PDB file of C-alpha atoms in Angstrom:
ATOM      1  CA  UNK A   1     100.299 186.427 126.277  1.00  0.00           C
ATOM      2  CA  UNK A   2      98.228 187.915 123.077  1.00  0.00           C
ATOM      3  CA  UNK A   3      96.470 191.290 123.343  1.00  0.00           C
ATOM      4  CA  UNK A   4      93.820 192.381 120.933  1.00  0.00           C
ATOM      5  CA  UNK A   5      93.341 195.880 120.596  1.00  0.00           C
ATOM      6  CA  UNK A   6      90.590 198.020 118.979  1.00  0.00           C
ATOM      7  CA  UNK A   7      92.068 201.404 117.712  1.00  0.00           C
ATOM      8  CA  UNK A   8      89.794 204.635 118.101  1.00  0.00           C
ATOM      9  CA  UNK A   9      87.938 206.681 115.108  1.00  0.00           C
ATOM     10  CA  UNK A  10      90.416 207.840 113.061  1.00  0.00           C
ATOM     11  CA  UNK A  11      88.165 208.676 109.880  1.00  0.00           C
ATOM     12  CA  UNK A  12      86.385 212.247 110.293  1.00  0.00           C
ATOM     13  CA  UNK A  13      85.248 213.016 106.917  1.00  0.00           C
ATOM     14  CA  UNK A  14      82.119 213.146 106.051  1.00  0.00           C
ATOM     15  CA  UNK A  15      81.381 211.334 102.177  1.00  0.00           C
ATOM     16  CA  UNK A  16      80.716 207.817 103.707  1.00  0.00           C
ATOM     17  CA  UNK A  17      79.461 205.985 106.746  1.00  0.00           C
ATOM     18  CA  UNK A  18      82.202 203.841 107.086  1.00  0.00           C
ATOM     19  CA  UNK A  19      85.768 204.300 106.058  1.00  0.00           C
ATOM     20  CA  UNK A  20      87.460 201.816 103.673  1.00  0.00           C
ATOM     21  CA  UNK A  21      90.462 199.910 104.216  1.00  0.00           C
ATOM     22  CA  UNK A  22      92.623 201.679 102.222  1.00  0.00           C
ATOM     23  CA  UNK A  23      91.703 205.039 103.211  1.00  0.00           C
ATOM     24  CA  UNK A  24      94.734 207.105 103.341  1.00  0.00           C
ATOM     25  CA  UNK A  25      94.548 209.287 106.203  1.00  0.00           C
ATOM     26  CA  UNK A  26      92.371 207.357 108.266  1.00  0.00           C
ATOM     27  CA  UNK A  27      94.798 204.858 108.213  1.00  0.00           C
ATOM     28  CA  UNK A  28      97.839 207.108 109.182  1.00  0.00           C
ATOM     29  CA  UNK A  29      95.908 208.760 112.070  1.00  0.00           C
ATOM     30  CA  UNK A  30      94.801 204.842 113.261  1.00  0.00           C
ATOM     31  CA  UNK A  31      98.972 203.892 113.302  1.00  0.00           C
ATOM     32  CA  UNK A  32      99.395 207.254 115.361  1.00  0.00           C
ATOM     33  CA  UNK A  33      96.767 206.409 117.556  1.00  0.00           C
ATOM     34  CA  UNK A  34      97.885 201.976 118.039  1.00  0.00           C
ATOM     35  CA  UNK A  35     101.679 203.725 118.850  1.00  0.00           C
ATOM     36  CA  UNK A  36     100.736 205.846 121.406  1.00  0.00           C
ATOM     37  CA  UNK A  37      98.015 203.706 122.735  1.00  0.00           C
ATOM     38  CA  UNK A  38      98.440 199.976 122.506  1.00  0.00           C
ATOM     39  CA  UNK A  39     102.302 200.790 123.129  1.00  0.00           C
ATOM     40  CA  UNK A  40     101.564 200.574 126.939  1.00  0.00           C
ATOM     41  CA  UNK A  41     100.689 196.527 126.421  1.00  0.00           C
ATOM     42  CA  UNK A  42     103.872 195.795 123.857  1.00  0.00           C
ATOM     43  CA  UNK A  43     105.639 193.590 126.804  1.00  0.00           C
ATOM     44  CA  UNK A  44     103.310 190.909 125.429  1.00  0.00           C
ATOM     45  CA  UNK A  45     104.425 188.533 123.208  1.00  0.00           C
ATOM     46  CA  UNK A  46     102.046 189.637 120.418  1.00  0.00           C
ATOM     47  CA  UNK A  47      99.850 192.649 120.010  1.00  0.00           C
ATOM     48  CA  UNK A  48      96.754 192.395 117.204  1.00  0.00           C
ATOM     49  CA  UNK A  49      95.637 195.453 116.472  1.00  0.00           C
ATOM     50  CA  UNK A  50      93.262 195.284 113.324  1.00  0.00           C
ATOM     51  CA  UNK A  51      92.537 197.390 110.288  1.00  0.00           C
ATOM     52  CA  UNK A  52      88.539 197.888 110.461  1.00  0.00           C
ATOM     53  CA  UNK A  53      85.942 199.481 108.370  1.00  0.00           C
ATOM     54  CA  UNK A  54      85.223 201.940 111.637  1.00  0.00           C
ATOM     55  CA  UNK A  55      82.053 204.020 112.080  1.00  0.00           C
ATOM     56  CA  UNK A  56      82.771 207.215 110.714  1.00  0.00           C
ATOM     57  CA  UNK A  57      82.539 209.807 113.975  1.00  0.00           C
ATOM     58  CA  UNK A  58      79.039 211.415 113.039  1.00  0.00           C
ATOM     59  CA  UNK A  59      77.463 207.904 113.333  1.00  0.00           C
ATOM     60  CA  UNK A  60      77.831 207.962 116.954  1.00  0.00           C
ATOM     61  CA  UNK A  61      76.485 211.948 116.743  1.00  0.00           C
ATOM     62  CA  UNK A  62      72.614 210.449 115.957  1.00  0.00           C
ATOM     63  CA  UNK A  63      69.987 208.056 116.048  1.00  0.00           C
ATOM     64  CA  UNK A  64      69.368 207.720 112.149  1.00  0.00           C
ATOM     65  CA  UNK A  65      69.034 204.108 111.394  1.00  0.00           C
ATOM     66  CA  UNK A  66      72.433 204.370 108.460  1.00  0.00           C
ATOM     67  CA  UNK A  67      74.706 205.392 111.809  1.00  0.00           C
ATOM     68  CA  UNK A  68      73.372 202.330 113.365  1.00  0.00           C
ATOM     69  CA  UNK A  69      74.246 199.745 109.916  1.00  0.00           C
ATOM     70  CA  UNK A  70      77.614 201.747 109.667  1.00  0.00           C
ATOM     71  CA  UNK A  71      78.391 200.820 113.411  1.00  0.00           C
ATOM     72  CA  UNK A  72      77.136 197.405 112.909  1.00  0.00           C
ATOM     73  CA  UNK A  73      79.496 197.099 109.366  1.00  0.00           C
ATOM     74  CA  UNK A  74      82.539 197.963 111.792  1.00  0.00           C
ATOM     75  CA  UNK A  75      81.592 195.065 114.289  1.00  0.00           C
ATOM     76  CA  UNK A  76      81.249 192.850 111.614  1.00  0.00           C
ATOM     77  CA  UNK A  77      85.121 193.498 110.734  1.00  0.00           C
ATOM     78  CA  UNK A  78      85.997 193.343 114.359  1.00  0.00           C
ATOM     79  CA  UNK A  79      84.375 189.622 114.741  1.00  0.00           C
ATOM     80  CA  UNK A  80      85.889 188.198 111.564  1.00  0.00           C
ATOM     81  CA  UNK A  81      89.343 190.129 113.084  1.00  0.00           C
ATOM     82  CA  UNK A  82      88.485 187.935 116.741  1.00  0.00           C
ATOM     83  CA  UNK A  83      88.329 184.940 115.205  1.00  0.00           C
ATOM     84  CA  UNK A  84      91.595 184.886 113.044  1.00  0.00           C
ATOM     85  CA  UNK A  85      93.323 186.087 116.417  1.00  0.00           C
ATOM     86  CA  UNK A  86      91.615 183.300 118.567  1.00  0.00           C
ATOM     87  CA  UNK A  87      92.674 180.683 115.716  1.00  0.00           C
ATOM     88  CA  UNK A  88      96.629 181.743 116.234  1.00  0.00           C
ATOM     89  CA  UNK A  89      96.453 181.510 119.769  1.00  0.00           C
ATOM     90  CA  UNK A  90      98.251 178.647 121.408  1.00  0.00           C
ATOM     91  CA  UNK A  91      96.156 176.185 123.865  1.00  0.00           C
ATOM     92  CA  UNK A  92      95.683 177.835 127.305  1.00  0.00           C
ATOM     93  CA  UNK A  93      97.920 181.088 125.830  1.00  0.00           C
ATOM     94  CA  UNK A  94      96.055 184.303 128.168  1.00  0.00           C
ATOM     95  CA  UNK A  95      94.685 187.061 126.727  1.00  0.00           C
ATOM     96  CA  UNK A  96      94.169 190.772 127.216  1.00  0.00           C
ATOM     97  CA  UNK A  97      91.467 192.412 125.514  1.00  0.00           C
ATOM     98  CA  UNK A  98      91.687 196.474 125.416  1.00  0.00           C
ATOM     99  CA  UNK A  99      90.606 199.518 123.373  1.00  0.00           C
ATOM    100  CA  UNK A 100      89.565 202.735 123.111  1.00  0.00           C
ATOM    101  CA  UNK A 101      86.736 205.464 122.295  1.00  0.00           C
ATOM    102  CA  UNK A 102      84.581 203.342 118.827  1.00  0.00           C
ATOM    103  CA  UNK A 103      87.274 200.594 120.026  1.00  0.00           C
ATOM    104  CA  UNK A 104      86.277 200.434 123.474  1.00  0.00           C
ATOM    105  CA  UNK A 105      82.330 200.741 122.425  1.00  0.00           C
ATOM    106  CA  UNK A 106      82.971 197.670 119.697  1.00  0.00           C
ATOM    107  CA  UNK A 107      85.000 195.847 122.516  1.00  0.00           C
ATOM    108  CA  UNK A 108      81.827 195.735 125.236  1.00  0.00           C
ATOM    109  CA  UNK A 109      79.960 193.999 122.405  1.00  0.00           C
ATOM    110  CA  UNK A 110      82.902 191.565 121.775  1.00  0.00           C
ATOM    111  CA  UNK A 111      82.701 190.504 125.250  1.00  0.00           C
ATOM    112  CA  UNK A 112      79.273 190.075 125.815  1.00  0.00           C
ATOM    113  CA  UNK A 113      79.278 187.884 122.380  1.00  0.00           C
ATOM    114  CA  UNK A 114      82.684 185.787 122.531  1.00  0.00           C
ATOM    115  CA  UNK A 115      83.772 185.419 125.892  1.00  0.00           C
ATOM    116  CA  UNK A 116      81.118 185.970 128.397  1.00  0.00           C
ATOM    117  CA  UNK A 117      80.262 182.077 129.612  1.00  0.00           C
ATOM    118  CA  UNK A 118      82.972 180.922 127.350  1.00  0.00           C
ATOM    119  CA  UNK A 119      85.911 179.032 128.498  1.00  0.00           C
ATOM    120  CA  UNK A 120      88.348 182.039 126.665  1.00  0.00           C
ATOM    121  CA  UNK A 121      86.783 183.895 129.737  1.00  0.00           C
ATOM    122  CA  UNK A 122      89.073 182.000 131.681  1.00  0.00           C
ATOM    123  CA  UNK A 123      92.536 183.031 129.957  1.00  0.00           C
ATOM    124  CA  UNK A 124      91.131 186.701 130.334  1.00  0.00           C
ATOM    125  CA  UNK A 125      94.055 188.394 131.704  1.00  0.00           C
ATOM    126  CA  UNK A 126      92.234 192.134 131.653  1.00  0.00           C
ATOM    127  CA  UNK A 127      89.664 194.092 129.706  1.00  0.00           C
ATOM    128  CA  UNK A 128      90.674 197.677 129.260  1.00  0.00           C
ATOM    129  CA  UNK A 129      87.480 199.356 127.861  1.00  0.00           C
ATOM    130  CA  UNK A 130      88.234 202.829 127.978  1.00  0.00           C
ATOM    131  CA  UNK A 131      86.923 205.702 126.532  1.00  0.00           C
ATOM    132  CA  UNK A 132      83.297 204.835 126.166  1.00  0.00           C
ATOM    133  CA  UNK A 133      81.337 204.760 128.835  1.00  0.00           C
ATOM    134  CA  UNK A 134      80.254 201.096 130.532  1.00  0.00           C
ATOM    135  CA  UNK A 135      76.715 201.221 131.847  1.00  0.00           C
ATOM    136  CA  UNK A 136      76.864 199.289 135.435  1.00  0.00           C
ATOM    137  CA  UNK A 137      73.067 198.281 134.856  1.00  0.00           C
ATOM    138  CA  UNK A 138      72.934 198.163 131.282  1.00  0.00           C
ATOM    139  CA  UNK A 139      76.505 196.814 129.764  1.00  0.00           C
ATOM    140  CA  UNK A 140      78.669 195.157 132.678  1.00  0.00           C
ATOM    141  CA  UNK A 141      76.055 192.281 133.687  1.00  0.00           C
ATOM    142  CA  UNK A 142      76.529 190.871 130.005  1.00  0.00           C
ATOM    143  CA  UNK A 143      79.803 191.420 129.654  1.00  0.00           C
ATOM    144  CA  UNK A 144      80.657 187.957 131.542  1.00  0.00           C
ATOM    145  CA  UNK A 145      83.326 189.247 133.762  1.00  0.00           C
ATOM    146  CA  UNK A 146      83.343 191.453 136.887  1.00  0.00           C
ATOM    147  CA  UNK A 147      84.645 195.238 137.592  1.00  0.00           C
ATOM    148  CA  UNK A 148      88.038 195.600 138.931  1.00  0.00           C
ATOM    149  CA  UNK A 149      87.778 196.170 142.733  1.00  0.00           C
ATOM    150  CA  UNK A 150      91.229 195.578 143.496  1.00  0.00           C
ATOM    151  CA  UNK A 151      94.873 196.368 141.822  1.00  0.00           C
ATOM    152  CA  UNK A 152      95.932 193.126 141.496  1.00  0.00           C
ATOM    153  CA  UNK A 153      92.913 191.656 140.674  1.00  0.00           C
ATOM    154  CA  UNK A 154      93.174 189.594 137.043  1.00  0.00           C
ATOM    155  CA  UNK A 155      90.170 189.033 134.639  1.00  0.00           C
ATOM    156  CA  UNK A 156      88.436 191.494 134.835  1.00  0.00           C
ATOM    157  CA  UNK A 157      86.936 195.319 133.957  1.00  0.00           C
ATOM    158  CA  UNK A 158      88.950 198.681 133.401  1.00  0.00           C
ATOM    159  CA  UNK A 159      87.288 201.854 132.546  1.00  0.00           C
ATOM    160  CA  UNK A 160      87.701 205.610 132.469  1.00  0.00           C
ATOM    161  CA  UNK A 161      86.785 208.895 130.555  1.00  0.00           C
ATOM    162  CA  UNK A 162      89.263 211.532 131.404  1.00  0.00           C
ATOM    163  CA  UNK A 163      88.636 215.224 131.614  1.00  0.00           C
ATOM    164  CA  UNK A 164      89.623 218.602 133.110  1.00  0.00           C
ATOM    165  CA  UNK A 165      88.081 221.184 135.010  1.00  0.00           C
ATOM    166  CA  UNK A 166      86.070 222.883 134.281  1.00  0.00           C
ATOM    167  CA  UNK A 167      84.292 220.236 132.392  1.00  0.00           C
ATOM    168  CA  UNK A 168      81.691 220.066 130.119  1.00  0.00           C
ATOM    169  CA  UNK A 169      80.501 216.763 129.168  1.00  0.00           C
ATOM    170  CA  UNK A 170      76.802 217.374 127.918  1.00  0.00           C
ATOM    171  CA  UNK A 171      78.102 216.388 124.306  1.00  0.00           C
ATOM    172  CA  UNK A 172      79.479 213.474 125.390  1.00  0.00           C
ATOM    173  CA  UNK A 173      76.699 212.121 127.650  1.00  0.00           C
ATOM    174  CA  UNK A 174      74.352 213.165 125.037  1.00  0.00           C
ATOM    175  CA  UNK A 175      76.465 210.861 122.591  1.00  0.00           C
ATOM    176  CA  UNK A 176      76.174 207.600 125.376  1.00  0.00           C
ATOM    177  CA  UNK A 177      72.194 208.218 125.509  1.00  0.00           C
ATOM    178  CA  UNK A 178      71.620 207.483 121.913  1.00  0.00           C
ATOM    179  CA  UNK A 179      73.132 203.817 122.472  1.00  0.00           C
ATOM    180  CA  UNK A 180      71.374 201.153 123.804  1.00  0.00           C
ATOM    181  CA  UNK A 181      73.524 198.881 126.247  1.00  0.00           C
ATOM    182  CA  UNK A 182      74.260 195.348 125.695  1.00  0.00           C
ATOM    183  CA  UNK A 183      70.774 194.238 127.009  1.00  0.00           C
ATOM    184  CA  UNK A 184      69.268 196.303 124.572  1.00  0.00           C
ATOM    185  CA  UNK A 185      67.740 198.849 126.594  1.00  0.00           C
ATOM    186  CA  UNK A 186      68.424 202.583 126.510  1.00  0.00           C
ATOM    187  CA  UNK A 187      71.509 203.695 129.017  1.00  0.00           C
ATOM    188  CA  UNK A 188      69.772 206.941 129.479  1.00  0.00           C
ATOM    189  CA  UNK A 189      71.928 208.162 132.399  1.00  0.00           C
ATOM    190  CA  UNK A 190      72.847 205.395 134.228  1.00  0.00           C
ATOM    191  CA  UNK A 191      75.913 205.434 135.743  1.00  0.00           C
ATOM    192  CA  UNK A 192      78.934 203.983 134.197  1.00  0.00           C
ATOM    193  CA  UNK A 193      82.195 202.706 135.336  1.00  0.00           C
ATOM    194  CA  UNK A 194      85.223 204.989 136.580  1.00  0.00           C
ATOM    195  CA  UNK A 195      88.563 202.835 137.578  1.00  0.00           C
ATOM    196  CA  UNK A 196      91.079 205.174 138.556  1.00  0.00           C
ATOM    197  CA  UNK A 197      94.358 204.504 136.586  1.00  0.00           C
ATOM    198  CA  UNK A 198      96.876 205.804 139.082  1.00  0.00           C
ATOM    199  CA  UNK A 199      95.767 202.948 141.569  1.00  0.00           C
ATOM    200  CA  UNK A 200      93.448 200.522 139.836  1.00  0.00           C
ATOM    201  CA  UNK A 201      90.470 200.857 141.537  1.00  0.00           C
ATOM    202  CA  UNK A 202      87.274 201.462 141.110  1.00  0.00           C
ATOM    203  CA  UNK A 203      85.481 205.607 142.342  1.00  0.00           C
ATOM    204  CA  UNK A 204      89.022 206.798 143.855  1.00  0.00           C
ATOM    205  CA  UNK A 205      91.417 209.558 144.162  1.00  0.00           C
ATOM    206  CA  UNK A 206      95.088 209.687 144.092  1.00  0.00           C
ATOM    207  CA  UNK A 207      97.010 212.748 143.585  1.00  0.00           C
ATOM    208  CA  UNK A 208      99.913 213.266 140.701  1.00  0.00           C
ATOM    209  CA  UNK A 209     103.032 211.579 143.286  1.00  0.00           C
ATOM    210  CA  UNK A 210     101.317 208.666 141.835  1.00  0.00           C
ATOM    211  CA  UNK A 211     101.389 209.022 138.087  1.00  0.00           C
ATOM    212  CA  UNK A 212     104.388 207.373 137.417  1.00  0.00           C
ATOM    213  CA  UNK A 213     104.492 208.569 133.193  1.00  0.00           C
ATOM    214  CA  UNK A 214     102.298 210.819 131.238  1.00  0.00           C
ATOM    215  CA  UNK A 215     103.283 209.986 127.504  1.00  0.00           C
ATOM    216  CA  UNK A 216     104.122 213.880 125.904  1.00  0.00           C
ATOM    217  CA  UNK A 217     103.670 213.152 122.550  1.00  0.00           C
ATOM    218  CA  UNK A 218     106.595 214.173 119.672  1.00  0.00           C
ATOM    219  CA  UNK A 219     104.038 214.174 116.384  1.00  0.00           C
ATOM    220  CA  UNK A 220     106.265 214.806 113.900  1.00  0.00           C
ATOM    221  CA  UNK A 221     108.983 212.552 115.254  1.00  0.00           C
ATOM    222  CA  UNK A 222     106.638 209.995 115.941  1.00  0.00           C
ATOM    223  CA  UNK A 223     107.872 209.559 119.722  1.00  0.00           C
ATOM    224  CA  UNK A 224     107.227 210.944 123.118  1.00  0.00           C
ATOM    225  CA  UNK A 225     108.863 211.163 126.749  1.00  0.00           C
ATOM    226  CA  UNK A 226     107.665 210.205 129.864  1.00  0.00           C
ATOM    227  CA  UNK A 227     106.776 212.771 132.103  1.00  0.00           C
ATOM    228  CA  UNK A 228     106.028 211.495 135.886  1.00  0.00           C
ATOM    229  CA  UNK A 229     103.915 213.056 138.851  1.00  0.00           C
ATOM    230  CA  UNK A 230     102.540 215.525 135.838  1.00  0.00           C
ATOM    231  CA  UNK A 231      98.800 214.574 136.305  1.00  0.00           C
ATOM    232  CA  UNK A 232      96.477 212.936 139.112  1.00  0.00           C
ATOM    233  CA  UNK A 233      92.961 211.571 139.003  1.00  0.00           C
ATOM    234  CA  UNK A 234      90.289 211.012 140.825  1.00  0.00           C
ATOM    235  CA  UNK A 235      86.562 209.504 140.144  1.00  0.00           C
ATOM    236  CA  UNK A 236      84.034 212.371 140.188  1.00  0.00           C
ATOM    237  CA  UNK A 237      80.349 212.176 141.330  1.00  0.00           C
ATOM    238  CA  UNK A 238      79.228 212.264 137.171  1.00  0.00           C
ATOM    239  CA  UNK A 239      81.635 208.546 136.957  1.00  0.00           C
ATOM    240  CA  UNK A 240      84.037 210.718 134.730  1.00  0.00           C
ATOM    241  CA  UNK A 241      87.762 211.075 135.928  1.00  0.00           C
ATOM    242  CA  UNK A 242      88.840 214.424 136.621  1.00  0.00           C
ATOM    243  CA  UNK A 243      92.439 215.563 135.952  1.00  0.00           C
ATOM    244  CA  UNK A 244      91.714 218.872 138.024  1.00  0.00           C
ATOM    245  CA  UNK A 245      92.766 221.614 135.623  1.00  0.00           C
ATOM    246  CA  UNK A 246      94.530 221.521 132.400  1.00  0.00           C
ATOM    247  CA  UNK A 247      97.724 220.024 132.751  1.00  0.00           C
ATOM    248  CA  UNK A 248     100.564 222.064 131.608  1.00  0.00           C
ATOM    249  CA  UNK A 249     102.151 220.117 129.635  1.00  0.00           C
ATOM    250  CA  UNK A 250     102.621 220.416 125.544  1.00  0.00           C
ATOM    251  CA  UNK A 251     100.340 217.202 124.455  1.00  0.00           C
ATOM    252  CA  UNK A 252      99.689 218.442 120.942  1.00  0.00           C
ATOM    253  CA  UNK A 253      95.964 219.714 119.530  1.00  0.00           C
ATOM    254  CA  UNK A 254      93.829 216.661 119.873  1.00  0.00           C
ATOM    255  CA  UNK A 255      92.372 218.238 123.204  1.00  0.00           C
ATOM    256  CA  UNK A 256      88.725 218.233 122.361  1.00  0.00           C
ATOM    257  CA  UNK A 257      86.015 221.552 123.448  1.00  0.00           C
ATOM    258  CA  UNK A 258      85.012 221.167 126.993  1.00  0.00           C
ATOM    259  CA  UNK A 259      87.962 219.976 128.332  1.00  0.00           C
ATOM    260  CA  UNK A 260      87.609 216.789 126.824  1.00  0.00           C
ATOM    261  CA  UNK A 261      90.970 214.998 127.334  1.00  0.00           C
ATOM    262  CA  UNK A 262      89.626 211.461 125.692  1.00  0.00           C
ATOM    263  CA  UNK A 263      92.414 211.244 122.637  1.00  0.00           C
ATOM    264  CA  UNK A 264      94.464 211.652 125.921  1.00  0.00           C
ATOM    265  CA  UNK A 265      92.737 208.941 128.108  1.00  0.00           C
ATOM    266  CA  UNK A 266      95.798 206.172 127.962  1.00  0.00           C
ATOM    267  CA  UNK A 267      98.796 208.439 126.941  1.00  0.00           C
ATOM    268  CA  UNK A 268      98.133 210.680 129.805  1.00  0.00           C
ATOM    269  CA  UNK A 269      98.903 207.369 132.493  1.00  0.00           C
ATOM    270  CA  UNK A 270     100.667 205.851 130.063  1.00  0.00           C
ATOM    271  CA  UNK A 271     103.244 204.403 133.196  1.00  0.00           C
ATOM    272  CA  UNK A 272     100.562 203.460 135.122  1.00  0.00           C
ATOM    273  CA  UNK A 273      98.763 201.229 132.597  1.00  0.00           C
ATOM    274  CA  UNK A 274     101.620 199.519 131.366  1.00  0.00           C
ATOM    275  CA  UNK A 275     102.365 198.423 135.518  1.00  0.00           C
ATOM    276  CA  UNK A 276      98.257 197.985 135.856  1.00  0.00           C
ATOM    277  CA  UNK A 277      98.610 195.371 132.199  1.00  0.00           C
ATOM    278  CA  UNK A 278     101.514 193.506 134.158  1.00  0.00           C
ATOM    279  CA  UNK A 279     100.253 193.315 137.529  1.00  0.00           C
ATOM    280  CA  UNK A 280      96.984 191.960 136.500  1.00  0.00           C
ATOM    281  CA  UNK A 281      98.930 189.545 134.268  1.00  0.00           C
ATOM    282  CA  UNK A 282     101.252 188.071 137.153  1.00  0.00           C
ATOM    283  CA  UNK A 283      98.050 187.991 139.124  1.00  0.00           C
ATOM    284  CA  UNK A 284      96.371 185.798 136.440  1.00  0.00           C
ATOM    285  CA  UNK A 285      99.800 183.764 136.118  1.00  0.00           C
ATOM    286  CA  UNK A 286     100.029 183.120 139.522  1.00  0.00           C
ATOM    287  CA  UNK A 287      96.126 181.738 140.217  1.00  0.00           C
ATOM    288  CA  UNK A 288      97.329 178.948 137.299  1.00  0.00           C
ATOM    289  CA  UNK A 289      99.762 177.655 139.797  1.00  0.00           C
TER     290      UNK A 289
END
């Protein structure tokens, strides 16, 4: 098993469209964020998690036609990052594809470009695109592979964007409008995928008994403990996944206005998507039998 994971934006300043390779800071806050997040799939026998000339996070904040080049520049990096990992893979080795937020956005265009109606779609383990929202009528149908309906259901579609209530999301949805989807037409507000992590499924509920880890980060000690039954989630009418109020737990300052838990969207079921990765990936083991 390989996974290939897309980090989220970890460059916020403001002097360039893109950030470079060696940036500094960028780079520290991108090995914070692959710890806490891509942690959850490190049973695998390899996890690629590439260095990427990302989108700085005021390209995805309007329409001007340099925020479009700058997101195109990070693609660019992600595809010549795909191919290097696809070249090290071993005949028939599965895959899991996953990332998050400008890693999750990149990720919907990776699979609509090198896997949908290829034969790596059939080594597709799981695609864990969270954090950006996937369109049901404008992304999913080129994608190449289906929603998850069921918990143990391999090769296919995992999505969520986590909040608290009371929510406000207008920033966020405003954000998703300015994108096209993957068939080129605007998303306007179509509705977009919710899979509840506690269970796996797709527009459910399940109350914190079934949260079997929230990750509470340690910053400066660059570790965490799992804390279990801390948080539920369920799939709200507006396809975002509500956390009911703010959990009280000390998760550090990357909580975002609104009560916009999205730096918090893996961490947060960090149990429960490391069991969801291995399920799906005995699931896919078994159907090669």
């Amino acid at each position: 098993m390989a996974v290939f994971f897309l980090h989220p934006t970890s460059y916020i300043a403001r002097d360039a469209w893109n950030a470079s390779l060696d940036d500094g800071a960028s780079r520290e806050r991108a090995d914070l964020f692959v710890q806490g997040m891509a942690s959850p799939f490190n049973t695998a026998e390899a996890v690629w998690a590439p260095r990427y000339r990302q989108a700085a996070v005021g390209a995805f904040l309007t329409a001007k036609q340099e925020a479009g080049q700058a997101i195109d520049l990070a693609y660019a990096d992600v595809l010549a990052s795909f191919e290097i990992f696809t070249r090290h893979l071993r005949p028939g080795q599965p895959i899991a594809l996953a990332g998050h937020s400008q890693g999750a956005f990149l990720l919907r265009r990776l699979l609509r470009d090198r896997v949908a109606g290829k034969p790596l779609a059939e080594r597709l383990v799981g695609a864990w695109v969270i954090g950006w929202p996937v369109s049901l009528t404008h992304d999913l149908p080129r994608m190449g592979v289906p929603a998850c309906t069921r918990a143990d259901q391999p090769g296919c579609i995992v999505s969520w964007l986590s909040v608290a209530d009371p929510a406000e999301t207008g920033m966020l949805l405003k954000a998703y409008a300015r994108r096209t989807g993957l068939d080129g037409q605007p998303v306007g507000g179509s509705a977009f995928l919710c899979t509840n992590p506690l269970n796996g499924t797709p527009g459910s509920s399940a109350g914190a008994a079934s949260n079997l880890g929230t990750l509470v980060p340690d910053f400066e000690a660059r570790t965490g403990k799992l804390v279990p039954k801390a948080v539920p989630a369920s799939c709200g009418a507006d396809d975002f996944l509500h956390i009911g109020p703010p959990p009280k737990l000390e998760l550090g300052a990357y909580v975002l206005p609104g009560n916009n838990y999205h730096l918090y969207d893996m961490t947060l079921f960090w149990a429960n998507l490391r069991a969801d990765f291995e399920r799906r990936t005995q699931a896919w083991l078994a159907n090669q039998k």
